[in-house]
XYZ file of C-alpha atoms in Angstrom:
371
model
C -22.994 3.927 -7.030
C -19.982 4.358 -9.306
C -18.438 1.154 -10.624
C -14.743 0.538 -11.094
C -14.234 -2.378 -13.424
C -11.564 -3.693 -15.699
C -13.962 -3.314 -18.599
C -13.879 0.477 -18.146
C -10.129 0.454 -18.762
C -9.900 -1.627 -21.925
C -8.219 1.203 -23.860
C -5.256 1.400 -21.493
C -2.256 0.410 -23.668
C -0.450 -1.654 -21.053
C -3.556 -3.673 -20.257
C -2.608 -7.241 -21.135
C -5.154 -9.385 -19.316
C -8.961 -9.358 -19.284
C -10.197 -10.152 -15.806
C -13.788 -9.399 -14.798
C -13.980 -7.559 -11.488
C -17.391 -5.939 -11.907
C -19.381 -5.844 -8.735
C -16.427 -7.163 -6.751
C -16.868 -10.700 -8.100
C -13.784 -12.861 -8.518
C -13.628 -14.793 -11.781
C -10.894 -17.262 -10.766
C -12.082 -20.563 -9.332
C -8.690 -21.332 -7.824
C -6.614 -18.754 -5.955
C -3.109 -18.186 -7.301
C -1.718 -18.048 -3.745
C -3.147 -19.817 -0.685
C -3.181 -16.520 1.232
C -2.113 -12.878 1.150
C -0.668 -11.041 4.159
C -0.451 -7.243 3.995
C 1.829 -4.931 5.977
C 1.459 -1.240 5.301
C 0.007 2.197 5.947
C -3.209 4.036 5.073
C -2.842 3.260 1.367
C -3.767 -0.347 2.178
C -5.337 -0.166 5.678
C -8.742 -1.885 5.500
C -10.024 -1.038 8.967
C -7.361 -1.604 11.629
C -7.324 2.026 12.722
C -11.076 1.892 13.322
C -10.163 0.132 16.576
C -7.378 2.509 17.634
C -7.405 5.830 19.468
C -6.176 7.700 16.427
C -6.857 10.835 14.422
C -5.935 8.805 11.336
C -9.278 7.125 10.767
C -11.678 7.038 7.844
C -14.685 5.250 9.310
C -17.110 7.917 8.139
C -18.721 9.027 4.882
C -17.840 10.056 2.253
C -15.011 7.506 2.639
C -16.333 4.277 1.158
C -18.972 6.053 -0.907
C -18.203 3.770 -3.853
C -17.426 0.635 -1.850
C -19.934 -2.220 -1.753
C -22.892 -1.015 0.294
C -21.800 2.617 -0.048
C -20.506 2.524 3.510
C -17.175 3.453 5.130
C -14.973 0.530 6.123
C -11.834 2.269 7.321
C -10.271 2.337 3.853
C -8.769 5.694 2.926
C -10.412 5.965 -0.470
C -13.776 6.322 -2.101
C -13.709 2.577 -2.735
C -11.195 -0.229 -2.970
C -7.480 -0.133 -2.218
C -4.664 -1.522 -4.339
C -4.520 -4.731 -2.290
C -8.291 -5.208 -2.574
C -7.893 -5.313 -6.336
C -4.763 -7.457 -6.149
C -6.651 -9.969 -4.015
C -9.446 -10.148 -6.580
C -6.987 -10.582 -9.443
C -5.359 -13.433 -7.537
C -8.698 -15.148 -6.886
C -8.667 -14.498 -3.140
C -11.639 -13.356 -1.048
C -11.574 -10.074 0.838
C -9.141 -10.596 3.706
C -9.917 -9.317 7.225
C -8.180 -6.523 9.096
C -6.058 -7.909 11.914
C -8.062 -6.042 14.563
C -11.213 -7.779 13.354
C -9.612 -11.179 14.023
C -8.463 -10.738 17.622
C -11.682 -12.060 19.168
C -11.763 -15.111 16.917
C -14.564 -16.344 14.700
C -12.983 -14.863 11.544
C -11.364 -16.893 8.757
C -7.653 -16.075 8.716
C -6.402 -18.896 6.509
C -6.594 -16.884 3.291
C -4.738 -13.955 4.739
C -4.861 -10.998 7.097
C -4.217 -7.266 6.653
C -2.052 -5.610 9.348
C -1.739 -2.182 7.692
C -2.266 0.867 9.861
C -2.836 4.477 8.871
C -0.035 6.789 10.080
C 2.206 3.784 10.657
C 5.727 3.809 9.303
C 9.009 1.983 9.260
C 10.208 3.992 12.241
C 8.459 3.538 15.565
C 7.961 7.267 16.196
C 6.491 8.049 12.768
C 2.936 9.391 13.005
C 2.949 9.668 16.803
C 1.226 13.092 16.638
C -1.834 11.337 15.180
C -2.273 8.917 18.066
C -2.228 5.143 18.120
C -0.983 3.299 15.055
C 0.908 0.127 14.251
C 4.471 0.645 13.066
C 6.128 -1.958 10.851
C 7.626 -3.590 13.936
C 4.239 -3.749 15.652
C 2.635 -5.196 12.546
C 5.199 -7.992 12.499
C 4.423 -8.642 16.177
C 0.711 -8.766 15.352
C 1.405 -11.334 12.662
C 3.015 -13.574 15.284
C -0.381 -13.802 16.997
C -1.984 -14.840 13.719
C 0.731 -17.422 13.131
C 0.000 -18.995 16.521
C -3.640 -19.402 15.493
C -2.705 -20.851 12.102
C -0.309 -23.295 13.746
C -3.135 -24.623 15.902
C -5.142 -25.575 12.807
C -2.375 -27.176 10.705
C 0.395 -29.687 11.072
C 3.887 -28.221 11.257
C 4.810 -29.460 7.768
C 1.627 -27.971 6.338
C 2.275 -24.604 7.990
C 5.751 -24.462 6.455
C 4.414 -25.158 2.957
C 1.507 -22.731 3.435
C 3.832 -19.922 4.521
C 6.268 -20.541 1.690
C 3.507 -20.334 -0.918
C 1.617 -17.362 0.557
C 2.065 -13.826 -0.760
C 3.408 -11.010 1.424
C 2.713 -7.419 0.354
C 4.666 -4.665 2.121
C 3.801 -1.006 1.495
C 5.523 1.270 3.998
C 7.722 4.355 4.028
C 5.324 7.074 2.884
C 4.526 8.206 6.427
C 8.184 8.255 7.397
C 8.361 11.264 5.098
C 4.983 13.026 5.250
C 4.356 12.280 8.942
C 7.932 12.512 10.173
C 10.819 13.866 8.097
C 8.767 16.573 6.349
C 7.301 17.855 9.630
C 10.322 19.579 11.243
C 8.186 21.303 13.886
C 7.117 17.908 15.256
C 10.103 15.638 14.544
C 13.860 16.125 14.778
C 14.819 13.717 12.006
C 15.375 16.383 9.337
C 17.790 18.236 11.623
C 19.717 15.036 12.420
C 19.795 13.354 8.999
C 20.243 14.671 5.493
C 17.940 12.994 2.925
C 20.529 10.381 1.979
C 21.269 9.414 5.585
C 17.553 9.274 6.363
C 16.932 6.925 3.429
C 19.747 4.739 4.761
C 18.146 4.735 8.213
C 14.785 3.721 6.784
C 16.290 0.937 4.707
C 18.205 -0.460 7.670
C 15.077 -0.669 9.813
C 12.979 -1.933 6.903
C 15.460 -4.707 6.146
C 15.461 -5.842 9.774
C 11.675 -6.245 9.840
C 11.514 -7.781 6.367
C 14.009 -10.450 7.360
C 11.957 -11.111 10.495
C 9.074 -12.045 8.196
C 11.421 -14.211 6.151
C 12.546 -15.869 9.369
C 8.958 -16.775 10.189
C 8.666 -18.738 6.953
C 7.461 -16.369 4.222
C 9.153 -16.802 0.856
C 7.224 -14.686 -1.665
C 7.445 -10.936 -1.140
C 6.215 -7.879 -3.018
C 7.687 -4.618 -1.732
C 5.980 -1.437 -2.909
C 8.055 1.676 -3.371
C 7.155 5.063 -1.938
C 5.033 7.133 -4.315
C 5.826 10.582 -5.768
C 4.955 12.361 -2.531
C 5.806 15.745 -4.020
C 2.735 15.393 -6.247
C 0.085 14.698 -3.587
C -2.350 17.560 -2.810
C -1.057 17.843 0.766
C 2.451 18.692 -0.415
C 1.283 20.845 -3.331
C -0.695 22.959 -0.870
C 1.884 23.028 1.944
C 4.755 24.026 -0.355
C 2.767 26.269 -2.717
C 3.783 24.381 -5.841
C 3.231 26.130 -9.158
C 0.256 24.888 -11.205
C 1.134 21.753 -13.119
C 4.291 21.117 -11.120
C 5.217 18.758 -8.286
C 7.592 19.462 -5.409
C 10.758 17.996 -6.876
C 12.758 18.111 -3.654
C 10.213 15.828 -2.000
C 10.086 13.483 -4.979
C 13.864 13.230 -4.917
C 13.692 12.062 -1.288
C 11.248 9.328 -2.265
C 13.526 8.247 -5.099
C 16.492 7.994 -2.736
C 14.592 5.462 -0.662
C 13.166 3.611 -3.659
C 16.601 3.205 -5.237
C 17.727 1.537 -2.029
C 14.711 -0.770 -2.092
C 15.630 -1.916 -5.592
C 19.194 -2.587 -4.438
C 17.818 -4.517 -1.459
C 15.691 -6.679 -3.762
C 18.715 -7.385 -5.946
C 20.822 -8.236 -2.914
C 18.262 -10.570 -1.368
C 17.607 -12.287 -4.689
C 21.321 -12.972 -5.124
C 22.208 -13.810 -1.528
C 23.208 -17.452 -1.216
C 20.760 -18.082 1.634
C 17.632 -16.111 0.727
C 17.927 -16.558 -3.047
C 17.799 -20.351 -2.769
C 14.438 -20.260 -0.996
C 12.719 -16.925 -1.607
C 11.875 -14.329 -4.246
C 11.604 -10.611 -3.534
C 9.783 -8.322 -5.982
C 9.888 -4.525 -6.153
C 6.603 -2.837 -7.060
C 7.394 0.410 -8.855
C 4.432 2.427 -7.669
C 6.481 5.605 -8.082
C 7.089 5.023 -11.788
C 3.506 3.959 -12.459
C 2.123 7.005 -10.630
C 4.424 9.403 -12.502
C 3.308 7.832 -15.790
C -0.348 8.372 -14.870
C 0.257 11.944 -13.695
C 2.224 12.753 -16.847
C -0.278 11.133 -19.224
C -3.590 11.332 -17.350
C -5.859 11.295 -20.393
C -4.429 7.946 -21.485
C -5.927 6.485 -18.322
C -9.208 8.370 -18.256
C -8.170 10.999 -15.699
C -8.812 14.729 -15.980
C -7.778 16.068 -12.558
C -4.312 15.315 -11.182
C -3.458 18.114 -8.764
C -6.252 18.267 -6.212
C -8.308 15.939 -4.081
C -11.846 14.916 -4.902
C -12.694 15.584 -1.249
C -10.959 18.174 0.916
C -10.658 21.840 1.794
C -8.323 24.648 0.766
C -5.636 24.964 -1.873
C -5.597 21.868 -4.111
C -8.226 20.493 -1.703
C -5.181 19.437 0.245
C -4.915 21.769 3.230
C -7.581 19.885 5.198
C -8.365 16.317 4.254
C -11.842 14.883 3.699
C -14.114 15.688 6.671
C -17.184 13.750 7.866
C -20.190 14.115 5.555
C -18.293 16.408 3.192
C -19.605 16.471 -0.370
C -16.985 14.992 -2.710
C -16.619 15.640 -6.418
C -19.206 14.028 -8.667
C -16.908 12.331 -11.189
C -14.562 10.494 -8.886
C -13.175 8.162 -11.533
C -11.756 11.197 -13.349
C -9.632 12.176 -10.329
C -6.259 10.680 -9.446
C -6.541 11.771 -5.812
C -9.425 11.105 -3.475
C -8.233 13.332 -0.623
C -5.088 15.222 0.395
C -2.997 12.043 0.626
C -4.739 9.074 -0.991
C -5.726 8.072 -4.529
C -9.130 7.110 -5.859
C -10.069 3.510 -6.466
C -9.794 4.177 -10.228
C -6.081 4.888 -9.722
C -5.718 1.923 -7.362
C -7.093 -0.460 -9.981
C -4.517 0.645 -12.551
C -1.644 0.151 -10.097
C -2.956 -3.292 -9.141
C -3.208 -4.379 -12.769
C 0.323 -3.213 -13.507
C 1.613 -5.130 -10.499
C -0.325 -8.221 -11.567
C 0.667 -8.426 -15.207
C 2.962 -5.510 -15.979
C 6.471 -5.339 -17.383
C 9.736 -5.235 -15.432
C 9.382 -1.460 -15.233
C 6.208 -2.022 -13.181
C 7.232 -5.046 -11.112
C 10.865 -6.130 -10.876
C 12.188 -8.734 -11.582
C 8.802 -10.432 -12.194
C 5.126 -9.548 -11.818
C 2.588 -11.155 -9.502
C 1.191 -13.470 -12.147
C 4.679 -14.827 -12.784
C 5.424 -14.998 -9.057
C 2.379 -17.191 -8.489
C 3.783 -19.832 -10.828
C 7.050 -20.244 -8.906
């Protein structure tokens, strides 16, 4: 089994904190937040789609080949996701997928993950892949969790618990790769130009984000969309030249991300929300571009093709059941046509936890925990 530990990254120049994560053990005795609630897509899904009638599932090997037990869990990686590592850095245990909590008997008081592969900000995003939870549906699913939490705490305690808990939101990627960039399946690209589409996404995103605020959350981390023009799927589909990304696609992602930053600024200065809450933008786009531009600084050798997949850039067909992946997975940025390896995920998590304002704006997670 390959290990992915902080110790293996000690030469990374931005690495400011030594935290032992070897073997999945958490070194902190006290969690920095009482709980973490995750809303997102396949980048952070930890098993919800296992229970759905969906083509977007990863409950088979070689997914999970480097996870504890060398078994698939529904995570779209060879091992841990970004939020798995963030949870460990914050001193939290592994949190359950929402679908694993519906029958009861599962601890939900330290957080729940609602993320769903193929899910997006827009309700129709990913519909060609079958069942999935959109952002709106994920918020609805949280309401069921909140009812259970409210049964186990006094009202005053619930309010304090919610205000101190961490919310991680990572959505928007599928609204491009499983909606706007598939003109044969969706009409959005014929109705909206890229700027108007980014505006549409932000409007819907803001509505759902404020719904979560209205339910009592006060500490938010909002991840930007990654450089989608650099993922193997897009490199293969658009026949990108070797060493180059699809700039037109990256520019679309930046349009949306720029609006997210403006939203964070607006919410942090609004007289109502700013007095009670803090919203943080996680610059996953910038961090990913840095890694792709300077791969050797981070221990990577392969940046333009998946470790597991078929066809050009190993991105035309994503990782199939029992496929044989590459041997040196920690040297690859991408695990399959769409998703990064756990080695990449660890770097992003560390930058979110203790990085500069260019990584997490206006403050990082470590700073957020002290507010």
